[in-house]
Short mmCIF file of C-alpha atoms in Angstrom, two decimals:
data_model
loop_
_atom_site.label_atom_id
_atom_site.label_comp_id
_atom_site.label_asym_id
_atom_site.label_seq_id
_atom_site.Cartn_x
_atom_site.Cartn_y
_atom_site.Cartn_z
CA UNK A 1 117.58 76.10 86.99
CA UNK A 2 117.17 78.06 83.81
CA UNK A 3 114.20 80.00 85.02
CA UNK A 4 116.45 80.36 88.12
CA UNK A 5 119.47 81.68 86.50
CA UNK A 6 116.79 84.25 84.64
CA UNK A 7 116.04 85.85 87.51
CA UNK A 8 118.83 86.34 89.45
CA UNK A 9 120.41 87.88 85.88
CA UNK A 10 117.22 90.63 86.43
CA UNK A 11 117.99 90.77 90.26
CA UNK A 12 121.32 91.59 89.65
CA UNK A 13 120.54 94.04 86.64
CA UNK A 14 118.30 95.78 89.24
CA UNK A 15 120.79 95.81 92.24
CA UNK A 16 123.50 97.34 89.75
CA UNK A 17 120.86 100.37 88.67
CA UNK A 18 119.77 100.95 92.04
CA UNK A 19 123.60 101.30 92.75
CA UNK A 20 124.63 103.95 90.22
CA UNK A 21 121.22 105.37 91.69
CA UNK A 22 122.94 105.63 95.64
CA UNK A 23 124.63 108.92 94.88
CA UNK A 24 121.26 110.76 93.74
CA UNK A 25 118.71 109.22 95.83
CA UNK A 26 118.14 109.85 99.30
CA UNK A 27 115.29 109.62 101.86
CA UNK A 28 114.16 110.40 105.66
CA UNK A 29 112.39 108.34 107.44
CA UNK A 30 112.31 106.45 111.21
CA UNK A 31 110.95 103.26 109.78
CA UNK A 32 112.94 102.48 106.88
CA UNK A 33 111.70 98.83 105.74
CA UNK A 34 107.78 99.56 106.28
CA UNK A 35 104.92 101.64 104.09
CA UNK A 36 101.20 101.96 103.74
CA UNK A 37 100.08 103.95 101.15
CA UNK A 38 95.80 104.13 101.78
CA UNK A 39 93.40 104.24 99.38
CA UNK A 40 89.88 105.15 98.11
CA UNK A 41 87.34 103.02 95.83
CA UNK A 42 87.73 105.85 92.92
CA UNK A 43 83.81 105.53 93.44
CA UNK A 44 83.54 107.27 95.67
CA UNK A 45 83.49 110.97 96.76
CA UNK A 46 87.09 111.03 97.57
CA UNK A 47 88.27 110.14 94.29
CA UNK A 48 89.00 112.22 91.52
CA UNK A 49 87.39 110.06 88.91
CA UNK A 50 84.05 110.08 90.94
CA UNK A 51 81.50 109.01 88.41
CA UNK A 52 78.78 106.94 90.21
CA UNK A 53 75.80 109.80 90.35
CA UNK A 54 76.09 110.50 86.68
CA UNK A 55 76.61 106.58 85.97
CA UNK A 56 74.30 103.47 85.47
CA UNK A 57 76.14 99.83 86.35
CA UNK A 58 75.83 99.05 83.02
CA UNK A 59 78.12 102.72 82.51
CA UNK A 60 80.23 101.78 84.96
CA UNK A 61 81.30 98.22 83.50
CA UNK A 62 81.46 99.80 80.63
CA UNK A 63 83.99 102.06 81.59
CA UNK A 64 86.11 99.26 82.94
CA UNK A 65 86.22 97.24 79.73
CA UNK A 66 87.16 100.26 77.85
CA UNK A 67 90.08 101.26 79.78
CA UNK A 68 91.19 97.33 79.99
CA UNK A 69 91.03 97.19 76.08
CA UNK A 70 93.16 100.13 76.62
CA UNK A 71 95.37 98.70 78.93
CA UNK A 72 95.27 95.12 76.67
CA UNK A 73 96.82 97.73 73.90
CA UNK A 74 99.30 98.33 75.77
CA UNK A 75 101.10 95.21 76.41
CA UNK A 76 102.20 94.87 73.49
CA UNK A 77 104.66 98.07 74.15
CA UNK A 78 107.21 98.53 75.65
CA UNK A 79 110.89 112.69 104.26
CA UNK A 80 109.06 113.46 106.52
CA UNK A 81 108.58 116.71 107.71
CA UNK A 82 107.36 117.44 111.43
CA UNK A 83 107.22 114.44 114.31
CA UNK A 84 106.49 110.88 113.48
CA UNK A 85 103.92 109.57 114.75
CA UNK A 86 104.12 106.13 114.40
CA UNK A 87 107.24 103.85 115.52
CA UNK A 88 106.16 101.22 113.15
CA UNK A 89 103.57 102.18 110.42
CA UNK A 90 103.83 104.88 107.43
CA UNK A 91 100.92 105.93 106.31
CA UNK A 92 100.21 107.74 102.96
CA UNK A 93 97.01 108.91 101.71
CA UNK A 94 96.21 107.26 98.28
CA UNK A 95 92.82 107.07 95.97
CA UNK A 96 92.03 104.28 93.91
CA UNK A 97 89.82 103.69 90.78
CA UNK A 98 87.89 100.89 89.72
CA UNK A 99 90.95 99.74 87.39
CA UNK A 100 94.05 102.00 88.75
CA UNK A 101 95.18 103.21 92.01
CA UNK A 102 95.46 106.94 91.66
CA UNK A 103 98.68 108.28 94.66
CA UNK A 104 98.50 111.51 95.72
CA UNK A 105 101.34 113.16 96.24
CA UNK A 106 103.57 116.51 97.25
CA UNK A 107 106.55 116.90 94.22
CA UNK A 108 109.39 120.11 94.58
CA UNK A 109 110.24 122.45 96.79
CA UNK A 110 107.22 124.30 96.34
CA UNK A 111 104.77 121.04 97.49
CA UNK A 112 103.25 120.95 94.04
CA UNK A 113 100.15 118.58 94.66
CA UNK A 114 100.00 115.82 92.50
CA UNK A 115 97.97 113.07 91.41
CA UNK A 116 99.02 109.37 89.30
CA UNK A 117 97.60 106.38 88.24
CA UNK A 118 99.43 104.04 90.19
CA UNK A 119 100.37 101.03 87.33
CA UNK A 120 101.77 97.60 88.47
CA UNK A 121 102.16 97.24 85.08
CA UNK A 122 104.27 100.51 84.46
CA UNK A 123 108.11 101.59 85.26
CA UNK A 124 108.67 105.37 85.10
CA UNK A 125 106.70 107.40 86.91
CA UNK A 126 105.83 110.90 84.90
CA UNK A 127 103.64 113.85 85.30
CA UNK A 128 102.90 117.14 83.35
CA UNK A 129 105.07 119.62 83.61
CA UNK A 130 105.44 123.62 82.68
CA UNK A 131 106.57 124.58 80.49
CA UNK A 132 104.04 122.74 78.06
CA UNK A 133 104.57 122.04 74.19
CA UNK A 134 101.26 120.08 74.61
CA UNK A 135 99.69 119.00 77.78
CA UNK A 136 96.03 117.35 78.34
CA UNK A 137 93.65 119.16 80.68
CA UNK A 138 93.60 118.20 84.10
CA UNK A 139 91.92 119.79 87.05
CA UNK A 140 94.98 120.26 89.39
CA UNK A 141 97.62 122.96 88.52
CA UNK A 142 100.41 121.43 86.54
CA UNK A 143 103.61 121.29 88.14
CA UNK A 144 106.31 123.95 87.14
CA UNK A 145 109.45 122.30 87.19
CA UNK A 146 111.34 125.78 87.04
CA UNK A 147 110.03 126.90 90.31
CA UNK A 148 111.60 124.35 92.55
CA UNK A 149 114.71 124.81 93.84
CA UNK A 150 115.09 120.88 94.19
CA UNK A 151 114.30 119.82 90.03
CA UNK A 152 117.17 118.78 88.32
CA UNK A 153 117.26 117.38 85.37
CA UNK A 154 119.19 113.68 84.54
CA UNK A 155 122.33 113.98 82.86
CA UNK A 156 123.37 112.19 79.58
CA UNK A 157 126.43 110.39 81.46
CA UNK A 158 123.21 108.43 83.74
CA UNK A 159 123.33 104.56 83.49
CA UNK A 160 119.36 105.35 82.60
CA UNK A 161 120.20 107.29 79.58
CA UNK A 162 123.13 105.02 78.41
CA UNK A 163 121.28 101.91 77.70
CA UNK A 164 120.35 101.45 74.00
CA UNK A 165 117.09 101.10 72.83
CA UNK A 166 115.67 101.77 76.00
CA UNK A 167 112.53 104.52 76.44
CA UNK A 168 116.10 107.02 76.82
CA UNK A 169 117.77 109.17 74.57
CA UNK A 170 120.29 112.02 74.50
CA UNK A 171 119.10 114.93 72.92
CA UNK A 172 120.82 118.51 73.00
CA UNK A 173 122.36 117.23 76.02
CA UNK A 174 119.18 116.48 77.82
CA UNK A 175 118.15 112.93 78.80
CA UNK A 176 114.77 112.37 76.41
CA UNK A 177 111.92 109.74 77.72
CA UNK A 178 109.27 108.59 75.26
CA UNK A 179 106.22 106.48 75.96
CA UNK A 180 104.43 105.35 72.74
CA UNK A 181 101.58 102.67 73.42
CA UNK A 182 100.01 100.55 70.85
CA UNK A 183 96.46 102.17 71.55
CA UNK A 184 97.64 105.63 70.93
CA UNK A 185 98.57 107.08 74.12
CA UNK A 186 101.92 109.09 73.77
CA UNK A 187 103.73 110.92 76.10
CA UNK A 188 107.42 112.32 76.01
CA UNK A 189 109.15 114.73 78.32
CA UNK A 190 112.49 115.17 79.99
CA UNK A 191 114.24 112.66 82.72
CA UNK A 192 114.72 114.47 85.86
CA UNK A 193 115.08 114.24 89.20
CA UNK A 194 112.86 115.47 92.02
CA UNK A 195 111.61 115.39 95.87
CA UNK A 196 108.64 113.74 96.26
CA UNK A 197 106.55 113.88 99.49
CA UNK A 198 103.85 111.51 100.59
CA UNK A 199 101.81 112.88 103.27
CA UNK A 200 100.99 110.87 106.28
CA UNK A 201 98.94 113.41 107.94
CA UNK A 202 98.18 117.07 108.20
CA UNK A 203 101.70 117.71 110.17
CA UNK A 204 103.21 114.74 108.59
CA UNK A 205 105.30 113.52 104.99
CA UNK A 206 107.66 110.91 104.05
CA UNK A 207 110.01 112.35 101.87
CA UNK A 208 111.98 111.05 98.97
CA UNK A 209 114.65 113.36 97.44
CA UNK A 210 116.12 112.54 93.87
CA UNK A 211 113.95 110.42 93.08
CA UNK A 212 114.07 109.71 89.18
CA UNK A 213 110.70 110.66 87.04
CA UNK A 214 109.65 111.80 84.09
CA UNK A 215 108.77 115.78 83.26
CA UNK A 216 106.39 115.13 80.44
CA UNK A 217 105.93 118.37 78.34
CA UNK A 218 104.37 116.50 75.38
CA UNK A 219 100.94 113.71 76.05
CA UNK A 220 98.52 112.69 73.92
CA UNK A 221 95.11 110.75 73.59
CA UNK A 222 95.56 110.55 77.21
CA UNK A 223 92.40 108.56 78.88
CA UNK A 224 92.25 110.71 82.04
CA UNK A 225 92.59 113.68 81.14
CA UNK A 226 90.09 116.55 82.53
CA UNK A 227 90.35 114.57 85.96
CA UNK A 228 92.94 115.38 88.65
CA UNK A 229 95.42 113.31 87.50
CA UNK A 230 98.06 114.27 85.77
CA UNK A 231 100.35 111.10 85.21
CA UNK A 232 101.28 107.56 85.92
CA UNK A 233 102.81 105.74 89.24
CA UNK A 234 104.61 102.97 88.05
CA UNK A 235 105.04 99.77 90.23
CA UNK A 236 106.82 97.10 88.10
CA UNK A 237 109.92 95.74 87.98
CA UNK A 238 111.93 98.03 85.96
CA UNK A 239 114.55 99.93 87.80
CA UNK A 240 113.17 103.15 87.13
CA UNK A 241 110.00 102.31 88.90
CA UNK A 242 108.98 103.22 92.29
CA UNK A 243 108.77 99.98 93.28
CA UNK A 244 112.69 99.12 92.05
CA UNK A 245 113.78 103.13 93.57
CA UNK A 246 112.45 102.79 97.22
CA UNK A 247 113.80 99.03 97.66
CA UNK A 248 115.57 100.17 100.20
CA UNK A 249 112.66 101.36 102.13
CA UNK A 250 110.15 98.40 100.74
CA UNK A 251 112.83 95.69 100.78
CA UNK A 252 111.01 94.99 97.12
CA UNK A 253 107.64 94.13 98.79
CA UNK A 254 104.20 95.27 98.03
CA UNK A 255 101.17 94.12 98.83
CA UNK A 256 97.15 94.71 98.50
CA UNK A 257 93.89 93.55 99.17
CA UNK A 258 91.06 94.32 96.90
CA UNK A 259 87.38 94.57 98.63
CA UNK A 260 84.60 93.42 96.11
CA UNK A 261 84.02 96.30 93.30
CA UNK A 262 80.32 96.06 93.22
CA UNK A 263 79.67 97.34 96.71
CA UNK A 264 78.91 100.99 96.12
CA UNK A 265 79.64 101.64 99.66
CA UNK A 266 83.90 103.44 99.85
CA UNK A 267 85.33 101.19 101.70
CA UNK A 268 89.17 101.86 102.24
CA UNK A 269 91.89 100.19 100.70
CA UNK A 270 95.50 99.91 101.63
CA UNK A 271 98.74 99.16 99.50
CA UNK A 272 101.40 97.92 101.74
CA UNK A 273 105.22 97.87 101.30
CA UNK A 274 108.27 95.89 103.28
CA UNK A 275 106.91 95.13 106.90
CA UNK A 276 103.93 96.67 107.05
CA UNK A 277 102.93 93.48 104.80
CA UNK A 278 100.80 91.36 107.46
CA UNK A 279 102.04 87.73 107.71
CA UNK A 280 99.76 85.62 105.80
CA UNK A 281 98.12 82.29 107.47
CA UNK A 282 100.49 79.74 106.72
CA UNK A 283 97.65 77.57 106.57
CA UNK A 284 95.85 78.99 103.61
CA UNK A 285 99.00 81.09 101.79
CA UNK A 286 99.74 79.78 98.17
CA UNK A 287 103.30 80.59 96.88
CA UNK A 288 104.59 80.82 92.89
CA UNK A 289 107.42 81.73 91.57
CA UNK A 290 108.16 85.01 89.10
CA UNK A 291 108.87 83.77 85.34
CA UNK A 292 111.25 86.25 83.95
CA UNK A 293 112.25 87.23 80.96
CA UNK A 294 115.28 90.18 79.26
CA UNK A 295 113.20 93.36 78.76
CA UNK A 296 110.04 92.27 80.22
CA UNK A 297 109.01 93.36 83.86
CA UNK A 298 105.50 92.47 84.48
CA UNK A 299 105.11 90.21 87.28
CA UNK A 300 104.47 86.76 84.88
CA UNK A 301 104.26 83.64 86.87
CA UNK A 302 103.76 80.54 85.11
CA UNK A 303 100.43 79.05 84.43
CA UNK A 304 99.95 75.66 84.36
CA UNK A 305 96.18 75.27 83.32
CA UNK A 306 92.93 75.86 84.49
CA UNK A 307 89.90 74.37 86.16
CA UNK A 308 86.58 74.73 84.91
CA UNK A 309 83.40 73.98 87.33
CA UNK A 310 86.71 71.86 89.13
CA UNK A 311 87.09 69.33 86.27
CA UNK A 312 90.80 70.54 85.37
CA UNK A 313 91.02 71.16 81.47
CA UNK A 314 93.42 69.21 79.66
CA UNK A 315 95.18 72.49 77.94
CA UNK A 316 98.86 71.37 76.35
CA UNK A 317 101.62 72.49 78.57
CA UNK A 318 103.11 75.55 76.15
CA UNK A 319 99.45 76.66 76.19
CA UNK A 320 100.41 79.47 78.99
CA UNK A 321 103.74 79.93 78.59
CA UNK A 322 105.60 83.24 77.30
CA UNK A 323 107.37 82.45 73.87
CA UNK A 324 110.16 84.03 72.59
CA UNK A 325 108.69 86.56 70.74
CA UNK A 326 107.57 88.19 74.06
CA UNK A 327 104.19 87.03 73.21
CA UNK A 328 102.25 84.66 75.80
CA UNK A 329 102.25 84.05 78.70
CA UNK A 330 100.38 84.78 82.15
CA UNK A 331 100.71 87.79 84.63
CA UNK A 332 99.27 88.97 87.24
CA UNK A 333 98.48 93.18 87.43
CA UNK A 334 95.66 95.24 89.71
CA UNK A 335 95.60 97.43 86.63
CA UNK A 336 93.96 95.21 84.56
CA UNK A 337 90.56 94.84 85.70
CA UNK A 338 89.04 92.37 84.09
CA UNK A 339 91.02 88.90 83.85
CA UNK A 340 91.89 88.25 80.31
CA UNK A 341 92.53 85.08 77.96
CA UNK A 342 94.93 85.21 75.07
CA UNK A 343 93.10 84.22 71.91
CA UNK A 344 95.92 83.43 70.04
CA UNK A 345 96.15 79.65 69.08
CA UNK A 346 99.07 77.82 70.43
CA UNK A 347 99.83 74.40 69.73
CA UNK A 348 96.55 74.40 67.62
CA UNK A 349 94.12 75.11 70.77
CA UNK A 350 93.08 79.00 71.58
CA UNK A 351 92.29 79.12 75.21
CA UNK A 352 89.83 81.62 74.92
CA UNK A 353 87.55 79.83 72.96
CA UNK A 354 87.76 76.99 75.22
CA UNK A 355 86.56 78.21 78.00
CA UNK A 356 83.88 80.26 76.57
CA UNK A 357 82.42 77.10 74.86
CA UNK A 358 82.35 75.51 78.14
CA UNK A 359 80.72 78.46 79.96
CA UNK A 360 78.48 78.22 76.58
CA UNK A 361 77.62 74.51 76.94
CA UNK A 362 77.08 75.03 80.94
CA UNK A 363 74.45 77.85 80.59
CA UNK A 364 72.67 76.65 77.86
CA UNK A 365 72.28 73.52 79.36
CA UNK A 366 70.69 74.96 82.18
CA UNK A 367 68.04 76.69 80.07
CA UNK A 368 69.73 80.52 79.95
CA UNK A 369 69.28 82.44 77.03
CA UNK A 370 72.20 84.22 75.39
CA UNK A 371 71.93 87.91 75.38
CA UNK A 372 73.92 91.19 74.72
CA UNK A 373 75.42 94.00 77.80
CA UNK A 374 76.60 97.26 76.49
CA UNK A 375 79.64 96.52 78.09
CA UNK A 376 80.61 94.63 75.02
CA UNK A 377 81.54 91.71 76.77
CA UNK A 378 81.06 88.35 75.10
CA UNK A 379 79.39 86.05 77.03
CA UNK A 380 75.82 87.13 78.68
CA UNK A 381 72.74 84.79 79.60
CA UNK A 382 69.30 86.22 80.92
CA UNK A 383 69.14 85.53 84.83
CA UNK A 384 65.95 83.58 85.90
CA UNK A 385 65.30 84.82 89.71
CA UNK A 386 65.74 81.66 90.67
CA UNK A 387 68.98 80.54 89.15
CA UNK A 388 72.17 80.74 90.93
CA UNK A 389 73.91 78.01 89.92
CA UNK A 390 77.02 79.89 88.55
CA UNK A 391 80.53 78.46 87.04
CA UNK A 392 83.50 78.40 89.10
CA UNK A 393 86.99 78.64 87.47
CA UNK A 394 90.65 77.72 89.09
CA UNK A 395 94.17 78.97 88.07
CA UNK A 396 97.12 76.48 88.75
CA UNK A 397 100.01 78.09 89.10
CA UNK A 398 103.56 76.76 89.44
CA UNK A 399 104.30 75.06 93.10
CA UNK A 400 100.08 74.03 93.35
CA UNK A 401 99.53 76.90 93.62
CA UNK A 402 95.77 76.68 92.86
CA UNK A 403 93.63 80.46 92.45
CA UNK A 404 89.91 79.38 93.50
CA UNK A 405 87.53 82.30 91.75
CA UNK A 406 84.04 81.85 93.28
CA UNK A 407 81.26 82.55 90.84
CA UNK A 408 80.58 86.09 92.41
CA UNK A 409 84.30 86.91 91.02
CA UNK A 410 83.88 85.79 87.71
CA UNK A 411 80.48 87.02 86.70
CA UNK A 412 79.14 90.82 86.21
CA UNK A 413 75.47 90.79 87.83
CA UNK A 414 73.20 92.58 86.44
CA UNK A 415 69.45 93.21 87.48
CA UNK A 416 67.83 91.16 84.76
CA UNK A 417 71.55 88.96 83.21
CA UNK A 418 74.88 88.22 83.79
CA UNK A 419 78.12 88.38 82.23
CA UNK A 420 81.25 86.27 82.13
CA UNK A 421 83.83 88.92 83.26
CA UNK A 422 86.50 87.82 81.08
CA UNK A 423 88.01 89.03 77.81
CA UNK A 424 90.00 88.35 74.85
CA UNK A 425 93.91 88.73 75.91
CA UNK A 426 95.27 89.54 72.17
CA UNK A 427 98.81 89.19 73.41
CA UNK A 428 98.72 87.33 76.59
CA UNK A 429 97.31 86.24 79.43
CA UNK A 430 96.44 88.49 82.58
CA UNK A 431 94.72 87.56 86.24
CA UNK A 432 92.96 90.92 86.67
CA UNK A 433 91.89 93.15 89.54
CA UNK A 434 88.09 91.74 89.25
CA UNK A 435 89.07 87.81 89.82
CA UNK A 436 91.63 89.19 92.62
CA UNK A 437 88.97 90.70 94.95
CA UNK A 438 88.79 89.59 98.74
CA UNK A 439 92.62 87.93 98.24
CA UNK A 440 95.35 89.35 99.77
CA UNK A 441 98.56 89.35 96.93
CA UNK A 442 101.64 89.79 97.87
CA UNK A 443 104.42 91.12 95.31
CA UNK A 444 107.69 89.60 97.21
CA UNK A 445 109.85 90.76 94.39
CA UNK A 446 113.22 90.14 96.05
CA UNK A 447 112.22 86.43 96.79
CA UNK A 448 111.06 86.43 93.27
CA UNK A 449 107.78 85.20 93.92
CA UNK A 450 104.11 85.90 94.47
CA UNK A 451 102.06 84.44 97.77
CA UNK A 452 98.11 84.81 98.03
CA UNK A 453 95.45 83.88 100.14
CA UNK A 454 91.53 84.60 100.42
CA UNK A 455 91.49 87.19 102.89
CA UNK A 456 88.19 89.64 103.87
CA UNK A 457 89.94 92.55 102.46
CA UNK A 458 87.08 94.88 104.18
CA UNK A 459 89.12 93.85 107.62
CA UNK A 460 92.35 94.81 105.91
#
């Protein structure tokens, strides 16, 4: 009832922003519960963080534990123009790295092309804009707020900018934004308001007007920059986000499916909103409920413990669960790539060295040798080319809600070892993109709870 009483306190904290938003946002569009936003493996050709040529594997996974330290750092922290189509489907074009989707996108009256790390773990959206104090390189033209006749910026008197201690502040009667994460990114700009168009197809764009984003004039140690991208997308559940903005037209649904990340081949993905969400097979959907908490809006769901090789470990029952400090915890984000463990010790046991004394003990007993990837992961044995006897692991979740992760989902192959893929969570504990692939997840945010099933996502 508690947990209960939590949530509908954030629902309703939600429902009153997006009110006091009604009078600035509006949007066109025949289908107004359903959106598909496609995507791109960023390795590939289509993406603008194409790297594979120039990159080894070994590069590669390299790469994706760097930016989910990065990401690890930061927890921490606090339309449509022309005929439609389609009667039932929107369709927007969308890229995706290895770790982040990246959502292209029209902004302004002038179409300014755009393109943002979509975050499920971040609320306001921003991008560079002109004029600069001190902007990052990027490959696309920044956007010039002061030629579009549709910018405005967000007045003091906004609920956004009246909340204290919130990312807002009034300054010389502009409304301020400043990010500041733990592992030194920092970005700070001016709240506005702006059209944004997502294009469908050449003749073709859902549009958005007044939506709420950030005009960043000020970013540094940025990890993209000299890319395309000039920004982030953010999908949680604050009510600046996307996600909270376009409820309207989502019905606060998303959805994915992840196809495996070591098939070099681009296979396209798809994020899905309100009912273009296929029904999942009631015969294989798991459902858990969102664990909320004031001022945090990652999707946590509660952990109960975990299997290892399917002998269920006997971890105490606060082992997973998100203390009052705002430390702890478990949630789930495609923006984390690789799933990680906290390593803190709670009630005298630190999960993370549990499990990687087990995945010790198994190995070793089966004659593998320990040895180092450049990767920096922890945990790598030399692969005999005969040995595929690999670990499984299970998350239970809340409402047995049990997360099967096949060995091919937990380990990093490599031509002559293998590597656990999971890290040291420093403040919590995160189900990442890697130990999510071929499941379809389904964000059902106005339900307050998250539904999964294994799923070919190649199909999707």
């Amino acid at each position: 009832m508690f947990l209960s009483l939590r949530f509908l306190s954030a629902k309703l904290f939600l429902c009153i922003c997006l009110t006091l938003f009604q009078h600035h946002v509006t949007f066109s569009a025949s289908n107004p519960t359903g959106l598909t936003l496609r995507a791109v493996l960023d390795d590939s050709p289509n993406s603008p963080l194409y790297l594979i040529e120039n990159m080894t594997i070994a590069e590669r996974i390299e790469r994706f534990i760097q930016v989910t330290n990065a990401k690890d750092n930061y927890l921490n922290l606090n339309a449509r123009v022309g005929p439609d189509k389609s009667n039932s489907l929107s369709r927007v074009v969308m890229a995706r790295d290895g770790l982040f989707y990246s959502v292209w996108l029209l902004i302004g009256s002038q179409g300014q092309e755009v393109k943002l790390l979509m975050d499920t773990g971040g609320g306001l959206t921003w991008t560079q804009c002109q004029p600069c104090l001190n902007c990052f390189p990027q490959n696309l033209p920044i956007y010039d707020s002061r030629a579009s006749t549709t910018y405005f910026t967000l007045s003091c008197d906004h609920p956004l900018c009246q909340v204290e201690g919130s990312l807002y502040t009034c300054v010389d009667d502009l409304c301020i934004f400043v990010h500041n994460y733990h592992g030194g990114l920092y970005t700070t700009g001016v709240a506005s308001l702006e059209t944004f168009y997502f294009p469908m197809d050449p003749s073709t764009a859902l549009t958005f007007n007044n939506l709420v984003f950030g005009c960043s004039r000020d970013s540094r140690n940025v990890v993209f920059q000299d890319t395309e991208l000039s920004g982030i997308f953010g999908m949680n559940m604050m009510p600046d986000s996307l996600m909270s903005q376009l409820s309207s037209f989502t019905n606060f649904r998303f959805s994915y499916c992840l196809v495996p990340f070591p098939d070099l081949i681009p296979h396209t993905l798809v994020l899905r909103f309100g009912d273009d969400i296929p029904l999942l097979p009631p015969e294989r959907v798991k459902t858990t409920m969102f664990v909320h908490a004031p001022d945090l809006y990652n999707y946590y769901v509660n952990l109960v413990t975990i299997s290892f090789l399917n002998v269920r470990l006997g971890f105490p029952p606060s082992q997973f669960q998100l203390r009052e400090d705002g430390l702890g915890g478990c949630f789930v984000d495609s923006g984390y790539l690789l799933t990680a463990i906290e390593d803190n010790y709670v009630g005298g046991v630190n999960a993370y060295d549990v499990l990687m004394d087990l995945f010790t003990a198994y190995y070793e007993s089966n004659n593998l040798r320990r040895t180092t990837d450049p990767s920096g992961l922890d945990m790598c044995f030399e692969r005999p080319n005969d040995f595929n006897n690999f670990a499984n692991l299970t998350f239970h979740f809340d409402g047995e809600a049990d997360f099967f992760v096949p060995p091919q989902h937990l380990h990093i192959f490599q031509q002559d070892h293998f590597c656990v893929a999971i890290t040291r969570g420093r403040y919590a504990t995160v189900l990442g993109a890697w130990q999510q692939q071929n499941k379809r997840m389904l964000y059902d945010v106005g339900l307050g709870r998250l539904q999964f099933a294994d799923e070919n996502c190649a199909n999707d």
